mmCIF file of C-alpha atoms in Angstrom:
data_model
loop_
_atom_site.group_PDB
_atom_site.id
_atom_site.type_symbol
_atom_site.label_atom_id
_atom_site.label_comp_id
_atom_site.label_asym_id
_atom_site.label_seq_id
_atom_site.Cartn_x
_atom_site.Cartn_y
_atom_site.Cartn_z
ATOM 1 C CA UNK A 226 -72.206 -51.317 53.736
ATOM 2 C CA UNK A 227 -68.778 -49.581 53.574
ATOM 3 C CA UNK A 228 -66.564 -51.369 51.052
ATOM 4 C CA UNK A 229 -63.422 -49.606 52.410
ATOM 5 C CA UNK A 230 -63.959 -51.110 55.844
ATOM 6 C CA UNK A 231 -63.045 -54.572 54.615
ATOM 7 C CA UNK A 232 -59.727 -53.464 53.171
ATOM 8 C CA UNK A 233 -58.599 -51.167 55.946
ATOM 9 C CA UNK A 234 -58.322 -48.366 53.392
ATOM 10 C CA UNK A 235 -60.416 -45.212 53.556
ATOM 11 C CA UNK A 236 -61.389 -42.701 50.866
ATOM 12 C CA UNK A 237 -59.218 -40.253 52.802
ATOM 13 C CA UNK A 238 -56.185 -42.498 52.176
ATOM 14 C CA UNK A 239 -56.794 -42.400 48.438
ATOM 15 C CA UNK A 240 -57.378 -38.665 48.540
ATOM 16 C CA UNK A 241 -54.094 -38.241 50.408
ATOM 17 C CA UNK A 242 -52.288 -40.345 47.793
ATOM 18 C CA UNK A 243 -53.849 -38.301 45.004
ATOM 19 C CA UNK A 244 -52.702 -35.091 46.725
ATOM 20 C CA UNK A 245 -49.171 -36.465 47.092
ATOM 21 C CA UNK A 246 -49.066 -37.370 43.412
ATOM 22 C CA UNK A 247 -50.299 -33.890 42.460
ATOM 23 C CA UNK A 248 -47.483 -32.310 44.471
ATOM 24 C CA UNK A 249 -44.929 -34.651 42.877
ATOM 25 C CA UNK A 250 -46.237 -33.890 39.398
ATOM 26 C CA UNK A 251 -45.755 -30.155 39.975
ATOM 27 C CA UNK A 252 -42.121 -30.699 40.994
ATOM 28 C CA UNK A 253 -39.970 -29.560 38.065
ATOM 29 C CA UNK A 254 -37.065 -31.826 38.996
ATOM 30 C CA UNK A 255 -39.290 -34.910 38.964
ATOM 31 C CA UNK A 256 -40.814 -33.898 35.643
ATOM 32 C CA UNK A 257 -37.351 -33.488 34.163
ATOM 33 C CA UNK A 258 -35.509 -36.471 35.611
ATOM 34 C CA UNK A 259 -38.146 -39.054 36.563
ATOM 35 C CA UNK A 260 -41.148 -38.440 34.331
ATOM 36 C CA UNK A 261 -41.500 -42.093 33.277
ATOM 37 C CA UNK A 262 -41.589 -43.347 36.888
ATOM 38 C CA UNK A 263 -44.066 -40.609 37.759
ATOM 39 C CA UNK A 264 -46.300 -41.717 34.887
ATOM 40 C CA UNK A 265 -46.258 -45.258 36.250
ATOM 41 C CA UNK A 266 -47.263 -43.934 39.678
ATOM 42 C CA UNK A 267 -50.171 -42.113 38.055
ATOM 43 C CA UNK A 268 -51.320 -45.280 36.305
ATOM 44 C CA UNK A 269 -51.136 -47.216 39.568
ATOM 45 C CA UNK A 270 -53.081 -44.502 41.387
ATOM 46 C CA UNK A 271 -55.784 -44.506 38.733
ATOM 47 C CA UNK A 272 -55.991 -48.289 38.958
ATOM 48 C CA UNK A 273 -56.370 -48.090 42.742
ATOM 49 C CA UNK A 274 -59.172 -45.554 42.340
ATOM 50 C CA UNK A 275 -60.955 -47.754 39.816
ATOM 51 C CA UNK A 276 -60.645 -50.843 41.999
ATOM 52 C CA UNK A 277 -61.862 -48.887 45.033
ATOM 53 C CA UNK A 278 -65.074 -48.198 43.160
ATOM 54 C CA UNK A 279 -65.754 -51.948 42.871
ATOM 55 C CA UNK A 280 -66.293 -54.682 45.391
ATOM 56 C CA UNK A 281 -62.694 -55.965 45.000
ATOM 57 C CA UNK A 282 -61.211 -53.541 47.491
ATOM 58 C CA UNK A 283 -58.684 -56.029 48.857
ATOM 59 C CA UNK A 284 -56.286 -54.953 46.073
ATOM 60 C CA UNK A 285 -56.482 -51.263 46.937
ATOM 61 C CA UNK A 286 -53.863 -51.281 49.761
ATOM 62 C CA UNK A 287 -51.415 -53.144 47.514
ATOM 63 C CA UNK A 288 -51.902 -50.679 44.670
ATOM 64 C CA UNK A 289 -51.627 -47.691 46.982
ATOM 65 C CA UNK A 290 -48.420 -49.055 48.465
ATOM 66 C CA UNK A 291 -47.017 -49.512 44.964
ATOM 67 C CA UNK A 292 -48.002 -45.973 43.954
ATOM 68 C CA UNK A 293 -46.326 -44.539 47.065
ATOM 69 C CA UNK A 294 -43.193 -46.554 46.283
ATOM 70 C CA UNK A 295 -43.151 -45.315 42.693
ATOM 71 C CA UNK A 296 -43.411 -41.719 43.877
ATOM 72 C CA UNK A 297 -40.589 -42.384 46.371
ATOM 73 C CA UNK A 298 -38.521 -43.855 43.539
ATOM 74 C CA UNK A 299 -39.162 -40.783 41.391
ATOM 75 C CA UNK A 300 -37.881 -38.493 44.141
ATOM 76 C CA UNK A 301 -34.803 -40.691 44.611
ATOM 77 C CA UNK A 302 -34.027 -40.818 40.893
ATOM 78 C CA UNK A 303 -34.361 -37.040 40.598
ATOM 79 C CA UNK A 304 -32.180 -36.526 43.664
ATOM 80 C CA UNK A 305 -29.472 -38.850 42.340
ATOM 81 C CA UNK A 306 -29.506 -37.206 38.923
ATOM 82 C CA UNK A 307 -29.314 -33.699 40.375
ATOM 83 C CA UNK A 308 -26.397 -34.738 42.593
ATOM 84 C CA UNK A 309 -24.593 -36.234 39.608
ATOM 85 C CA UNK A 310 -25.104 -33.057 37.586
ATOM 86 C CA UNK A 311 -23.856 -30.976 40.508
ATOM 87 C CA UNK A 312 -20.685 -33.068 40.652
ATOM 88 C CA UNK A 313 -20.243 -32.709 36.897
ATOM 89 C CA UNK A 314 -20.668 -28.939 37.153
ATOM 90 C CA UNK A 315 -18.083 -28.805 39.925
ATOM 91 C CA UNK A 316 -15.682 -30.823 37.808
ATOM 92 C CA UNK A 317 -16.412 -28.596 34.835
ATOM 93 C CA UNK A 318 -15.735 -25.530 36.983
ATOM 94 C CA UNK A 319 -12.397 -27.012 38.058
ATOM 95 C CA UNK A 320 -11.483 -27.717 34.443
ATOM 96 C CA UNK A 321 -12.602 -24.247 33.413
ATOM 97 C CA UNK A 322 -10.488 -22.735 36.191
ATOM 98 C CA UNK A 323 -7.450 -24.670 35.020
ATOM 99 C CA UNK A 324 -8.203 -23.615 31.462
ATOM 100 C CA UNK A 325 -8.328 -19.913 32.363
ATOM 101 C CA UNK A 326 -5.133 -20.274 34.420
ATOM 102 C CA UNK A 327 -3.448 -21.728 31.359
ATOM 103 C CA UNK A 328 -4.560 -18.678 29.379
ATOM 104 C CA UNK A 329 -3.157 -16.363 32.021
ATOM 105 C CA UNK A 330 0.178 -18.159 31.883
ATOM 106 C CA UNK A 331 0.275 -17.505 28.158
ATOM 107 C CA UNK A 332 -0.155 -13.775 28.940
ATOM 108 C CA UNK A 333 -2.231 -13.321 25.815
ATOM 109 C CA UNK A 334 -3.608 -9.919 24.855
ATOM 110 C CA UNK A 335 -7.382 -10.418 24.612
ATOM 111 C CA UNK A 336 -9.088 -8.653 21.698
ATOM 112 C CA UNK A 337 -12.786 -8.666 20.773
ATOM 113 C CA UNK A 338 -13.961 -9.225 17.205
ATOM 114 C CA UNK A 339 -15.160 -5.612 16.944
ATOM 115 C CA UNK A 340 -11.791 -4.308 18.161
ATOM 116 C CA UNK A 341 -10.003 -6.605 15.741
ATOM 117 C CA UNK A 342 -11.989 -5.505 12.689
ATOM 118 C CA UNK A 343 -11.633 -1.818 13.650
ATOM 119 C CA UNK A 344 -7.833 -1.889 13.922
ATOM 120 C CA UNK A 345 -5.313 -1.845 11.139
ATOM 121 C CA UNK A 346 -3.319 -4.979 10.476
ATOM 122 C CA UNK A 347 -0.057 -3.224 11.338
ATOM 123 C CA UNK A 348 -1.403 -2.288 14.782
ATOM 124 C CA UNK A 349 -0.985 -5.843 16.015
ATOM 125 C CA UNK A 350 2.338 -6.555 17.688
ATOM 126 C CA UNK A 351 2.987 -10.246 18.261
ATOM 127 C CA UNK A 352 6.608 -9.887 19.268
ATOM 128 C CA UNK A 353 5.920 -9.708 23.000
ATOM 129 C CA UNK A 354 2.651 -11.540 23.689
ATOM 130 C CA UNK A 355 0.229 -13.742 21.765
ATOM 131 C CA UNK A 356 -3.137 -12.304 20.758
ATOM 132 C CA UNK A 357 -6.348 -14.022 21.795
ATOM 133 C CA UNK A 358 -9.219 -13.029 19.525
ATOM 134 C CA UNK A 359 -12.559 -13.790 21.228
ATOM 135 C CA UNK A 360 -15.568 -14.008 18.911
ATOM 136 C CA UNK A 361 -19.189 -14.735 19.931
ATOM 137 C CA UNK A 362 -20.257 -17.705 17.807
ATOM 138 C CA UNK A 363 -23.367 -15.822 16.698
ATOM 139 C CA UNK A 364 -21.115 -13.307 14.931
ATOM 140 C CA UNK A 365 -19.451 -16.074 12.926
ATOM 141 C CA UNK A 366 -22.081 -18.766 12.452
ATOM 142 C CA UNK A 367 -25.794 -19.026 11.895
ATOM 143 C CA UNK A 368 -27.673 -20.104 15.023
ATOM 144 C CA UNK A 369 -27.023 -23.739 16.070
ATOM 145 C CA UNK A 370 -25.173 -24.232 12.779
ATOM 146 C CA UNK A 371 -21.673 -24.482 11.330
ATOM 147 C CA UNK A 372 -22.600 -22.262 8.381
ATOM 148 C CA UNK A 373 -20.565 -19.044 8.215
ATOM 149 C CA UNK A 374 -22.498 -15.764 8.381
ATOM 150 C CA UNK A 375 -21.953 -13.569 5.325
ATOM 151 C CA UNK A 376 -21.475 -10.587 7.642
ATOM 152 C CA UNK A 377 -18.444 -12.333 9.177
ATOM 153 C CA UNK A 378 -16.520 -12.733 5.926
ATOM 154 C CA UNK A 379 -14.802 -9.332 6.059
ATOM 155 C CA UNK A 380 -13.478 -10.109 9.539
ATOM 156 C CA UNK A 381 -12.336 -13.567 8.436
ATOM 157 C CA UNK A 382 -10.544 -12.048 5.440
ATOM 158 C CA UNK A 383 -8.759 -9.675 7.801
ATOM 159 C CA UNK A 384 -7.548 -12.656 9.834
ATOM 160 C CA UNK A 385 -5.996 -14.037 6.652
ATOM 161 C CA UNK A 386 -4.405 -10.674 5.785
ATOM 162 C CA UNK A 387 -2.892 -10.442 9.257
ATOM 163 C CA UNK A 388 -1.426 -13.923 8.894
ATOM 164 C CA UNK A 389 -0.093 -13.144 5.413
ATOM 165 C CA UNK A 390 1.681 -9.985 6.581
ATOM 166 C CA UNK A 391 3.164 -11.785 9.562
ATOM 167 C CA UNK A 392 4.563 -15.099 8.285
ATOM 168 C CA UNK A 393 6.151 -15.779 11.669
ATOM 169 C CA UNK A 394 2.806 -16.470 13.365
ATOM 170 C CA UNK A 395 0.582 -19.510 13.551
ATOM 171 C CA UNK A 396 -3.110 -19.677 14.453
ATOM 172 C CA UNK A 397 -5.086 -22.036 16.668
ATOM 173 C CA UNK A 398 -8.891 -22.112 16.482
ATOM 174 C CA UNK A 399 -10.634 -23.188 19.694
ATOM 175 C CA UNK A 400 -14.417 -23.598 19.535
ATOM 176 C CA UNK A 401 -16.687 -23.635 22.594
ATOM 177 C CA UNK A 402 -20.418 -24.325 22.921
ATOM 178 C CA UNK A 403 -22.772 -23.458 25.774
ATOM 179 C CA UNK A 404 -24.669 -26.626 26.781
ATOM 180 C CA UNK A 405 -27.666 -25.711 24.647
ATOM 181 C CA UNK A 406 -27.664 -29.274 23.403
ATOM 182 C CA UNK A 407 -26.737 -32.540 25.062
ATOM 183 C CA UNK A 408 -23.024 -33.217 25.364
ATOM 184 C CA UNK A 409 -22.620 -35.341 22.215
ATOM 185 C CA UNK A 410 -24.443 -32.786 20.066
ATOM 186 C CA UNK A 411 -22.408 -29.982 21.621
ATOM 187 C CA UNK A 412 -19.179 -31.739 20.715
ATOM 188 C CA UNK A 413 -20.359 -32.482 17.183
ATOM 189 C CA UNK A 414 -21.395 -28.864 16.577
ATOM 190 C CA UNK A 415 -18.140 -27.598 18.074
ATOM 191 C CA UNK A 416 -16.101 -29.830 15.761
ATOM 192 C CA UNK A 417 -18.123 -28.828 12.704
ATOM 193 C CA UNK A 418 -17.782 -25.113 13.434
ATOM 194 C CA UNK A 419 -14.045 -25.232 14.099
ATOM 195 C CA UNK A 420 -13.462 -27.334 10.989
ATOM 196 C CA UNK A 421 -15.600 -25.022 8.837
ATOM 197 C CA UNK A 422 -13.716 -21.935 10.004
ATOM 198 C CA UNK A 423 -10.387 -23.638 9.367
ATOM 199 C CA UNK A 424 -11.432 -24.656 5.838
ATOM 200 C CA UNK A 425 -12.711 -21.121 5.156
ATOM 201 C CA UNK A 426 -9.406 -19.587 6.251
ATOM 202 C CA UNK A 427 -7.498 -22.042 4.075
ATOM 203 C CA UNK A 428 -9.724 -21.308 1.083
ATOM 204 C CA UNK A 429 -8.865 -17.614 1.469
ATOM 205 C CA UNK A 430 -5.145 -18.321 1.294
ATOM 206 C CA UNK A 431 -3.946 -19.310 4.753
ATOM 207 C CA UNK A 432 -1.361 -22.062 4.510
ATOM 208 C CA UNK A 433 -2.289 -25.454 5.936
ATOM 209 C CA UNK A 434 0.752 -25.764 8.195
ATOM 210 C CA UNK A 435 0.033 -22.464 9.933
ATOM 211 C CA UNK A 436 -3.372 -23.262 11.378
ATOM 212 C CA UNK A 437 -4.984 -25.940 13.528
ATOM 213 C CA UNK A 438 -8.236 -26.313 15.436
ATOM 214 C CA UNK A 439 -9.506 -27.720 18.727
ATOM 215 C CA UNK A 440 -13.177 -28.434 19.439
ATOM 216 C CA UNK A 441 -13.866 -28.250 23.179
ATOM 217 C CA UNK A 442 -17.673 -28.502 23.149
ATOM 218 C CA UNK A 443 -19.111 -27.291 26.466
ATOM 219 C CA UNK A 444 -16.188 -28.371 28.681
ATOM 220 C CA UNK A 445 -14.683 -24.934 29.323
ATOM 221 C CA UNK A 446 -17.320 -22.300 30.123
ATOM 222 C CA UNK A 447 -16.006 -18.900 31.179
ATOM 223 C CA UNK A 448 -19.173 -18.049 33.112
ATOM 224 C CA UNK A 449 -22.436 -19.629 34.323
ATOM 225 C CA UNK A 450 -24.775 -21.132 31.725
ATOM 226 C CA UNK A 451 -27.976 -20.332 33.613
ATOM 227 C CA UNK A 452 -28.480 -16.836 32.155
ATOM 228 C CA UNK A 453 -29.009 -15.645 28.589
ATOM 229 C CA UNK A 454 -25.874 -13.474 28.772
ATOM 230 C CA UNK A 455 -23.841 -16.358 30.187
ATOM 231 C CA UNK A 456 -24.896 -18.634 27.332
ATOM 232 C CA UNK A 457 -23.850 -15.998 24.797
ATOM 233 C CA UNK A 458 -20.439 -15.533 26.439
ATOM 234 C CA UNK A 459 -19.752 -19.265 26.638
ATOM 235 C CA UNK A 460 -20.836 -19.887 23.042
ATOM 236 C CA UNK A 461 -17.663 -18.551 21.474
ATOM 237 C CA UNK A 462 -14.712 -19.066 19.166
ATOM 238 C CA UNK A 463 -11.187 -18.210 20.287
ATOM 239 C CA UNK A 464 -8.343 -17.644 17.857
ATOM 240 C CA UNK A 465 -4.782 -17.594 19.161
ATOM 241 C CA UNK A 466 -2.148 -15.777 17.131
ATOM 242 C CA UNK A 467 1.296 -16.906 18.301
ATOM 243 C CA UNK A 468 4.814 -16.773 17.034
ATOM 244 C CA UNK A 469 5.909 -20.115 15.666
ATOM 245 C CA UNK A 470 7.855 -22.160 18.172
ATOM 246 C CA UNK A 471 11.551 -22.338 17.380
ATOM 247 C CA UNK A 472 12.807 -25.878 16.824
#
């Protein structure tokens, strides 16, 4: 007596469903965006297989249909989430483009941290253009932290000396993260780092009214975040040295 004959479901149908689930489980997007729905599909599939081994096979088609629907839902959820992230990346790219255009309009002279520490304070001329000092966050802070690296202190002290010898300038700290964490954590870390650097500069003698900070989080990448080098470049601190605006 074939128990599958009564339900209209064959062992091949269950095997096909199992194969479909296996393919879905190996899909990285589904694992990332729809893992909970995929787990429910697995439970339903296992239940269908258990019921198929009993005499109550009339429930098997219903369970199989549900499992197929759950797998379909997982694909749809993953697709929707990926589309949303794509739109967010496009928006982020537009914002980043506008951000870089704003920098270009300022006509700032871009200097790396190594170049800055190697030059003498008197070598910097702020009469014509602002100076943008770009510093990889790893050179200033401990990894995923707002704690200042001891090796960065000499460079930070030089920033203060430059400001003290040029009382006509003001400094803006702009901190950027690289999407290593979720957005809220990125923003929190960015704020903590910028605030810590500001407080350190003040503690070394920089006057309060000559410095401010902005924490951008991961909103303004300067390159893609999908490579190790890109993450390093985006995870940065920018210091702008400008002449004070005349009132």
